[in-house]
Amino acid sequence: APPKRFYKNTGVISSNGRYEITLDSRKLKTPRGLPFYVESEPLAIAIATEWDAQKEVIDRSSMHLTALSSTVIDNPNSLQKHDMVNYLVNYINTDTVLFHSSEEPELKKLQQQEWTPIVEWCNKRYEINLSSTDSLVVPTFEPGMAMNLSRYFSSYNTAALHGFVFAVDTIKSIILTMACVDRYIPIEKAVQLARLEEEFQQGHWGKQLG
């Protein structure tokens, strides 16, 4: 059973550029028992809000920012920075938005209409040369492309890379994730585009746009 809420108030305290969450007089800890902290005040406030929103019981599955920030600190899979950079660079070979339908013309038309502009933006922004396919064969890429992407991801710190990995694993697209990070599209749009085929099959896409 989920634990009962044991605190009345949540708060944020700061020290040396680190922000910690308080539950009454207790400081929040990670699942491994390490001190929980983030280096962004807005993020700390958002995490405190997650805890404040809990009712009679604590539903950890509803606290995504808490979970992700704990993962950054605990690093349960012992990921190094280069591990995450390589994972993200290699993921692009199987990116959802590069694989168009070969069986449903209407769906393929929709994918070209909605996904292709994002891919074109990505190519221009990161000086790469991605192209879509309607077969199951993984597209081949120019040798320099991996280097460009690796340089881009390496510019982020470990905490940000954990965020990238979480987002990519969730929406199955590094391209859409990059578009969000660069604020080219809002998060809601990225999720909608990631679910395009599913929404199309359920007949929801036209209704959403209508």
PDB file of C-alpha atoms in Angstrom:
ATOM      1  CA  ALA A   1       0.000   0.000   0.000  1.00  0.00           C
ATOM      2  CA  PRO A   2       1.249   3.522  -0.712  1.00  0.00           C
ATOM      3  CA  PRO A   3       2.556   5.379   2.345  1.00  0.00           C
ATOM      4  CA  LYS A   4       0.288   7.858   4.073  1.00  0.00           C
ATOM      5  CA  ARG A   5       1.091  11.529   3.895  1.00  0.00           C
ATOM      6  CA  PHE A   6       3.079  12.225   7.064  1.00  0.00           C
ATOM      7  CA  TYR A   7       3.721  15.960   6.659  1.00  0.00           C
ATOM      8  CA  LYS A   8       1.635  19.123   6.652  1.00  0.00           C
ATOM      9  CA  ASN A   9       3.836  21.625   4.870  1.00  0.00           C
ATOM     10  CA  THR A  10       6.398  21.560   2.085  1.00  0.00           C
ATOM     11  CA  GLY A  11       9.158  24.072   1.544  1.00  0.00           C
ATOM     12  CA  VAL A  12      12.385  24.882  -0.262  1.00  0.00           C
ATOM     13  CA  ILE A  13      15.648  25.867   1.406  1.00  0.00           C
ATOM     14  CA  SER A  14      18.792  26.950  -0.400  1.00  0.00           C
ATOM     15  CA  SER A  15      22.476  26.737   0.411  1.00  0.00           C
ATOM     16  CA  ASN A  16      25.536  27.165  -1.816  1.00  0.00           C
ATOM     17  CA  GLY A  17      23.503  27.072  -5.018  1.00  0.00           C
ATOM     18  CA  ARG A  18      21.663  23.907  -4.042  1.00  0.00           C
ATOM     19  CA  TYR A  19      17.960  23.763  -3.319  1.00  0.00           C
ATOM     20  CA  GLU A  20      16.529  21.165  -0.960  1.00  0.00           C
ATOM     21  CA  ILE A  21      12.923  20.184  -0.315  1.00  0.00           C
ATOM     22  CA  THR A  22      11.540  20.111   3.212  1.00  0.00           C
ATOM     23  CA  LEU A  23       8.568  18.117   4.445  1.00  0.00           C
ATOM     24  CA  ASP A  24       7.764  19.913   7.703  1.00  0.00           C
ATOM     25  CA  SER A  25      11.173  19.870   9.404  1.00  0.00           C
ATOM     26  CA  ARG A  26      12.574  16.906   7.473  1.00  0.00           C
ATOM     27  CA  LYS A  27      14.743  17.211   4.387  1.00  0.00           C
ATOM     28  CA  LEU A  28      13.723  15.033   1.470  1.00  0.00           C
ATOM     29  CA  LYS A  29      16.030  12.123   0.633  1.00  0.00           C
ATOM     30  CA  THR A  30      16.391   9.970  -2.474  1.00  0.00           C
ATOM     31  CA  PRO A  31      15.309   6.298  -2.570  1.00  0.00           C
ATOM     32  CA  ARG A  32      18.927   5.383  -1.756  1.00  0.00           C
ATOM     33  CA  GLY A  33      18.891   7.658   1.261  1.00  0.00           C
ATOM     34  CA  LEU A  34      21.093  10.379  -0.218  1.00  0.00           C
ATOM     35  CA  PRO A  35      20.356  14.083   0.337  1.00  0.00           C
ATOM     36  CA  PHE A  36      17.894  15.256  -2.312  1.00  0.00           C
ATOM     37  CA  TYR A  37      18.784  18.527  -4.020  1.00  0.00           C
ATOM     38  CA  VAL A  38      18.523  20.310  -7.348  1.00  0.00           C
ATOM     39  CA  GLU A  39      20.423  23.295  -8.700  1.00  0.00           C
ATOM     40  CA  SER A  40      17.419  25.215 -10.012  1.00  0.00           C
ATOM     41  CA  GLU A  41      15.014  27.137  -7.807  1.00  0.00           C
ATOM     42  CA  PRO A  42      12.033  26.871 -10.216  1.00  0.00           C
ATOM     43  CA  LEU A  43      12.602  23.104 -10.388  1.00  0.00           C
ATOM     44  CA  ALA A  44      12.792  22.896  -6.595  1.00  0.00           C
ATOM     45  CA  ILE A  45       9.511  24.791  -6.279  1.00  0.00           C
ATOM     46  CA  ALA A  46       7.888  22.476  -8.837  1.00  0.00           C
ATOM     47  CA  ILE A  47       9.083  19.417  -6.895  1.00  0.00           C
ATOM     48  CA  ALA A  48       7.815  20.854  -3.612  1.00  0.00           C
ATOM     49  CA  THR A  49       4.492  21.423  -5.374  1.00  0.00           C
ATOM     50  CA  GLU A  50       4.394  17.735  -6.361  1.00  0.00           C
ATOM     51  CA  TRP A  51       4.731  16.781  -2.698  1.00  0.00           C
ATOM     52  CA  ASP A  52       2.221  19.404  -1.632  1.00  0.00           C
ATOM     53  CA  ALA A  53      -0.309  18.027  -4.124  1.00  0.00           C
ATOM     54  CA  GLN A  54      -0.335  14.605  -2.450  1.00  0.00           C
ATOM     55  CA  LYS A  55      -3.542  13.892  -0.574  1.00  0.00           C
ATOM     56  CA  GLU A  56      -3.972  11.293   2.154  1.00  0.00           C
ATOM     57  CA  VAL A  57      -1.466   8.896   0.593  1.00  0.00           C
ATOM     58  CA  ILE A  58       1.742   9.526  -1.356  1.00  0.00           C
ATOM     59  CA  ASP A  59       1.450   8.475  -4.984  1.00  0.00           C
ATOM     60  CA  ARG A  60       5.039   8.432  -6.204  1.00  0.00           C
ATOM     61  CA  SER A  61       3.955   7.551  -9.741  1.00  0.00           C
ATOM     62  CA  SER A  62       2.454  11.041 -10.026  1.00  0.00           C
ATOM     63  CA  MET A  63       5.705  12.786  -9.080  1.00  0.00           C
ATOM     64  CA  HIS A  64       7.742  12.702 -12.270  1.00  0.00           C
ATOM     65  CA  LEU A  65      10.097  15.558 -11.398  1.00  0.00           C
ATOM     66  CA  THR A  66      10.886  13.989  -8.034  1.00  0.00           C
ATOM     67  CA  ALA A  67      11.575  10.633  -9.691  1.00  0.00           C
ATOM     68  CA  LEU A  68      13.782  12.076 -12.423  1.00  0.00           C
ATOM     69  CA  SER A  69      15.759  14.252 -10.001  1.00  0.00           C
ATOM     70  CA  SER A  70      16.256  11.257  -7.696  1.00  0.00           C
ATOM     71  CA  THR A  71      17.543   9.241 -10.651  1.00  0.00           C
ATOM     72  CA  VAL A  72      20.101  11.959 -11.387  1.00  0.00           C
ATOM     73  CA  ILE A  73      21.425  11.733  -7.816  1.00  0.00           C
ATOM     74  CA  ASP A  74      21.176   7.976  -7.208  1.00  0.00           C
ATOM     75  CA  ASN A  75      22.114   7.031 -10.797  1.00  0.00           C
ATOM     76  CA  PRO A  76      20.803   3.470 -10.260  1.00  0.00           C
ATOM     77  CA  ASN A  77      22.163   2.265 -13.612  1.00  0.00           C
ATOM     78  CA  SER A  78      25.610   3.811 -12.994  1.00  0.00           C
ATOM     79  CA  LEU A  79      25.455   5.749 -16.257  1.00  0.00           C
ATOM     80  CA  GLN A  80      28.410   7.916 -17.191  1.00  0.00           C
ATOM     81  CA  LYS A  81      28.056  10.996 -19.360  1.00  0.00           C
ATOM     82  CA  HIS A  82      29.500   9.267 -22.429  1.00  0.00           C
ATOM     83  CA  ASP A  83      27.053   6.363 -21.977  1.00  0.00           C
ATOM     84  CA  MET A  84      24.098   8.710 -22.273  1.00  0.00           C
ATOM     85  CA  VAL A  85      25.596  10.686 -25.158  1.00  0.00           C
ATOM     86  CA  ASN A  86      26.204   7.467 -27.115  1.00  0.00           C
ATOM     87  CA  TYR A  87      22.708   6.206 -26.324  1.00  0.00           C
ATOM     88  CA  LEU A  88      21.115   9.402 -27.628  1.00  0.00           C
ATOM     89  CA  VAL A  89      23.259   9.558 -30.769  1.00  0.00           C
ATOM     90  CA  ASN A  90      22.514   5.925 -31.608  1.00  0.00           C
ATOM     91  CA  TYR A  91      18.804   6.313 -30.878  1.00  0.00           C
ATOM     92  CA  ILE A  92      18.325   8.545 -33.882  1.00  0.00           C
ATOM     93  CA  ASN A  93      18.589   5.481 -36.157  1.00  0.00           C
ATOM     94  CA  THR A  94      15.245   4.285 -34.829  1.00  0.00           C
ATOM     95  CA  ASP A  95      13.541   7.632 -34.276  1.00  0.00           C
ATOM     96  CA  THR A  96       9.762   7.395 -34.625  1.00  0.00           C
ATOM     97  CA  VAL A  97       9.415  10.405 -36.918  1.00  0.00           C
ATOM     98  CA  LEU A  98      11.765   8.956 -39.547  1.00  0.00           C
ATOM     99  CA  PHE A  99       9.601   5.901 -40.210  1.00  0.00           C
ATOM    100  CA  HIS A 100       6.524   6.606 -42.304  1.00  0.00           C
ATOM    101  CA  SER A 101       3.700   4.220 -43.066  1.00  0.00           C
ATOM    102  CA  SER A 102       4.037   2.091 -46.190  1.00  0.00           C
ATOM    103  CA  GLU A 103       0.520   0.670 -46.008  1.00  0.00           C
ATOM    104  CA  GLU A 104      -1.851   3.547 -45.311  1.00  0.00           C
ATOM    105  CA  PRO A 105      -1.632   6.458 -47.768  1.00  0.00           C
ATOM    106  CA  GLU A 106      -3.652   8.806 -45.557  1.00  0.00           C
ATOM    107  CA  LEU A 107      -1.438   8.131 -42.568  1.00  0.00           C
ATOM    108  CA  LYS A 108       1.717   8.565 -44.645  1.00  0.00           C
ATOM    109  CA  LYS A 109       0.401  11.879 -45.954  1.00  0.00           C
ATOM    110  CA  LEU A 110      -0.266  13.018 -42.400  1.00  0.00           C
ATOM    111  CA  GLN A 111       3.198  11.921 -41.263  1.00  0.00           C
ATOM    112  CA  GLN A 112       4.812  13.844 -44.112  1.00  0.00           C
ATOM    113  CA  GLN A 113       2.725  16.887 -43.297  1.00  0.00           C
ATOM    114  CA  GLU A 114       3.383  16.850 -39.548  1.00  0.00           C
ATOM    115  CA  TRP A 115       6.770  15.168 -39.111  1.00  0.00           C
ATOM    116  CA  THR A 116       8.778  16.291 -42.151  1.00  0.00           C
ATOM    117  CA  PRO A 117       8.956  19.992 -41.134  1.00  0.00           C
ATOM    118  CA  ILE A 118      10.398  18.940 -37.755  1.00  0.00           C
ATOM    119  CA  VAL A 119      13.022  16.750 -39.435  1.00  0.00           C
ATOM    120  CA  GLU A 120      13.929  19.569 -41.835  1.00  0.00           C
ATOM    121  CA  TRP A 121      14.294  21.977 -38.918  1.00  0.00           C
ATOM    122  CA  CYS A 122      16.516  19.454 -37.126  1.00  0.00           C
ATOM    123  CA  ASN A 123      18.732  19.036 -40.193  1.00  0.00           C
ATOM    124  CA  LYS A 124      19.219  22.759 -40.531  1.00  0.00           C
ATOM    125  CA  ARG A 125      19.656  23.455 -36.823  1.00  0.00           C
ATOM    126  CA  TYR A 126      22.216  20.719 -36.167  1.00  0.00           C
ATOM    127  CA  GLU A 127      23.871  20.532 -39.597  1.00  0.00           C
ATOM    128  CA  ILE A 128      22.890  16.926 -40.170  1.00  0.00           C
ATOM    129  CA  ASN A 129      21.142  15.123 -42.991  1.00  0.00           C
ATOM    130  CA  LEU A 130      18.282  12.971 -41.773  1.00  0.00           C
ATOM    131  CA  SER A 131      15.717  11.576 -44.164  1.00  0.00           C
ATOM    132  CA  SER A 132      12.578   9.550 -43.629  1.00  0.00           C
ATOM    133  CA  THR A 133      11.780   6.110 -44.981  1.00  0.00           C
ATOM    134  CA  ASP A 134       8.666   4.027 -45.530  1.00  0.00           C
ATOM    135  CA  SER A 135      10.502   0.725 -45.160  1.00  0.00           C
ATOM    136  CA  LEU A 136      11.763  -1.058 -42.067  1.00  0.00           C
ATOM    137  CA  VAL A 137      15.351  -0.654 -43.216  1.00  0.00           C
ATOM    138  CA  VAL A 138      17.214   1.697 -40.902  1.00  0.00           C
ATOM    139  CA  PRO A 139      18.335   4.807 -42.820  1.00  0.00           C
ATOM    140  CA  THR A 140      22.068   5.295 -43.309  1.00  0.00           C
ATOM    141  CA  PHE A 141      23.684   8.510 -42.135  1.00  0.00           C
ATOM    142  CA  GLU A 142      26.729  10.487 -43.106  1.00  0.00           C
ATOM    143  CA  PRO A 143      29.783   9.823 -40.905  1.00  0.00           C
ATOM    144  CA  GLY A 144      30.044  13.401 -39.669  1.00  0.00           C
ATOM    145  CA  MET A 145      26.481  13.441 -38.385  1.00  0.00           C
ATOM    146  CA  ALA A 146      27.167  11.363 -35.291  1.00  0.00           C
ATOM    147  CA  MET A 147      30.035  13.685 -34.438  1.00  0.00           C
ATOM    148  CA  ASN A 148      27.806  16.765 -34.687  1.00  0.00           C
ATOM    149  CA  LEU A 149      25.145  15.188 -32.485  1.00  0.00           C
ATOM    150  CA  SER A 150      27.719  13.924 -30.003  1.00  0.00           C
ATOM    151  CA  ARG A 151      29.172  17.423 -29.702  1.00  0.00           C
ATOM    152  CA  TYR A 152      25.697  18.842 -29.109  1.00  0.00           C
ATOM    153  CA  PHE A 153      24.734  16.357 -26.385  1.00  0.00           C
ATOM    154  CA  SER A 154      28.143  16.588 -24.728  1.00  0.00           C
ATOM    155  CA  SER A 155      27.531  20.294 -24.145  1.00  0.00           C
ATOM    156  CA  TYR A 156      24.906  19.373 -21.534  1.00  0.00           C
ATOM    157  CA  ASN A 157      25.619  18.337 -17.964  1.00  0.00           C
ATOM    158  CA  THR A 158      24.800  14.910 -16.562  1.00  0.00           C
ATOM    159  CA  ALA A 159      21.504  15.999 -15.023  1.00  0.00           C
ATOM    160  CA  ALA A 160      20.267  17.386 -18.348  1.00  0.00           C
ATOM    161  CA  LEU A 161      21.322  14.206 -20.160  1.00  0.00           C
ATOM    162  CA  HIS A 162      19.285  12.114 -17.720  1.00  0.00           C
ATOM    163  CA  GLY A 163      16.365  14.343 -18.708  1.00  0.00           C
ATOM    164  CA  PHE A 164      17.054  13.751 -22.398  1.00  0.00           C
ATOM    165  CA  VAL A 165      17.134   9.979 -21.896  1.00  0.00           C
ATOM    166  CA  PHE A 166      13.897  10.047 -19.888  1.00  0.00           C
ATOM    167  CA  ALA A 167      12.144  12.128 -22.554  1.00  0.00           C
ATOM    168  CA  VAL A 168      13.420  10.015 -25.441  1.00  0.00           C
ATOM    169  CA  ASP A 169      12.405   6.777 -23.752  1.00  0.00           C
ATOM    170  CA  THR A 170       8.956   8.254 -23.151  1.00  0.00           C
ATOM    171  CA  ILE A 171       8.118   9.642 -26.598  1.00  0.00           C
ATOM    172  CA  LYS A 172      10.460   7.418 -28.657  1.00  0.00           C
ATOM    173  CA  SER A 173      11.963  10.343 -30.537  1.00  0.00           C
ATOM    174  CA  ILE A 174      15.221  12.183 -30.051  1.00  0.00           C
ATOM    175  CA  ILE A 175      14.219  14.624 -32.817  1.00  0.00           C
ATOM    176  CA  LEU A 176      11.029  15.700 -31.034  1.00  0.00           C
ATOM    177  CA  THR A 177      12.927  15.933 -27.752  1.00  0.00           C
ATOM    178  CA  MET A 178      15.553  18.206 -29.305  1.00  0.00           C
ATOM    179  CA  ALA A 179      12.796  20.347 -30.803  1.00  0.00           C
ATOM    180  CA  CYS A 180      11.301  20.750 -27.310  1.00  0.00           C
ATOM    181  CA  VAL A 181      14.608  21.593 -25.672  1.00  0.00           C
ATOM    182  CA  ASP A 182      15.222  24.248 -28.325  1.00  0.00           C
ATOM    183  CA  ARG A 183      11.656  25.505 -27.807  1.00  0.00           C
ATOM    184  CA  TYR A 184      10.873  24.986 -31.466  1.00  0.00           C
ATOM    185  CA  ILE A 185       7.698  23.167 -30.430  1.00  0.00           C
ATOM    186  CA  PRO A 186       5.905  22.991 -27.058  1.00  0.00           C
ATOM    187  CA  ILE A 187       5.912  19.770 -25.049  1.00  0.00           C
ATOM    188  CA  GLU A 188       2.222  19.166 -25.743  1.00  0.00           C
ATOM    189  CA  LYS A 189       2.886  19.293 -29.484  1.00  0.00           C
ATOM    190  CA  ALA A 190       5.779  16.844 -29.176  1.00  0.00           C
ATOM    191  CA  VAL A 191       3.592  14.345 -27.329  1.00  0.00           C
ATOM    192  CA  GLN A 192       0.839  14.789 -29.900  1.00  0.00           C
ATOM    193  CA  LEU A 193       3.274  14.194 -32.772  1.00  0.00           C
ATOM    194  CA  ALA A 194       4.773  11.162 -31.034  1.00  0.00           C
ATOM    195  CA  ARG A 195       1.275   9.685 -30.791  1.00  0.00           C
ATOM    196  CA  LEU A 196       0.315  10.614 -34.349  1.00  0.00           C
ATOM    197  CA  GLU A 197      -0.128   7.070 -35.639  1.00  0.00           C
ATOM    198  CA  GLU A 198      -2.039   6.005 -32.539  1.00  0.00           C
ATOM    199  CA  GLU A 199      -4.321   9.032 -32.736  1.00  0.00           C
ATOM    200  CA  PHE A 200      -4.861   8.429 -36.458  1.00  0.00           C
ATOM    201  CA  GLN A 201      -5.808   4.791 -35.900  1.00  0.00           C
ATOM    202  CA  GLN A 202      -8.287   5.820 -33.227  1.00  0.00           C
ATOM    203  CA  GLY A 203      -9.744   8.481 -35.487  1.00  0.00           C
ATOM    204  CA  HIS A 204      -8.849  11.291 -33.105  1.00  0.00           C
ATOM    205  CA  TRP A 205      -6.373  13.293 -35.170  1.00  0.00           C
ATOM    206  CA  GLY A 206      -8.886  15.084 -37.379  1.00  0.00           C
ATOM    207  CA  LYS A 207     -11.041  15.888 -34.364  1.00  0.00           C
ATOM    208  CA  GLN A 208      -8.084  17.431 -32.550  1.00  0.00           C
ATOM    209  CA  LEU A 209      -7.238  19.638 -35.480  1.00  0.00           C
ATOM    210  CA  GLY A 210     -10.856  20.503 -36.186  1.00  0.00           C
TER     211      GLY A 210
END
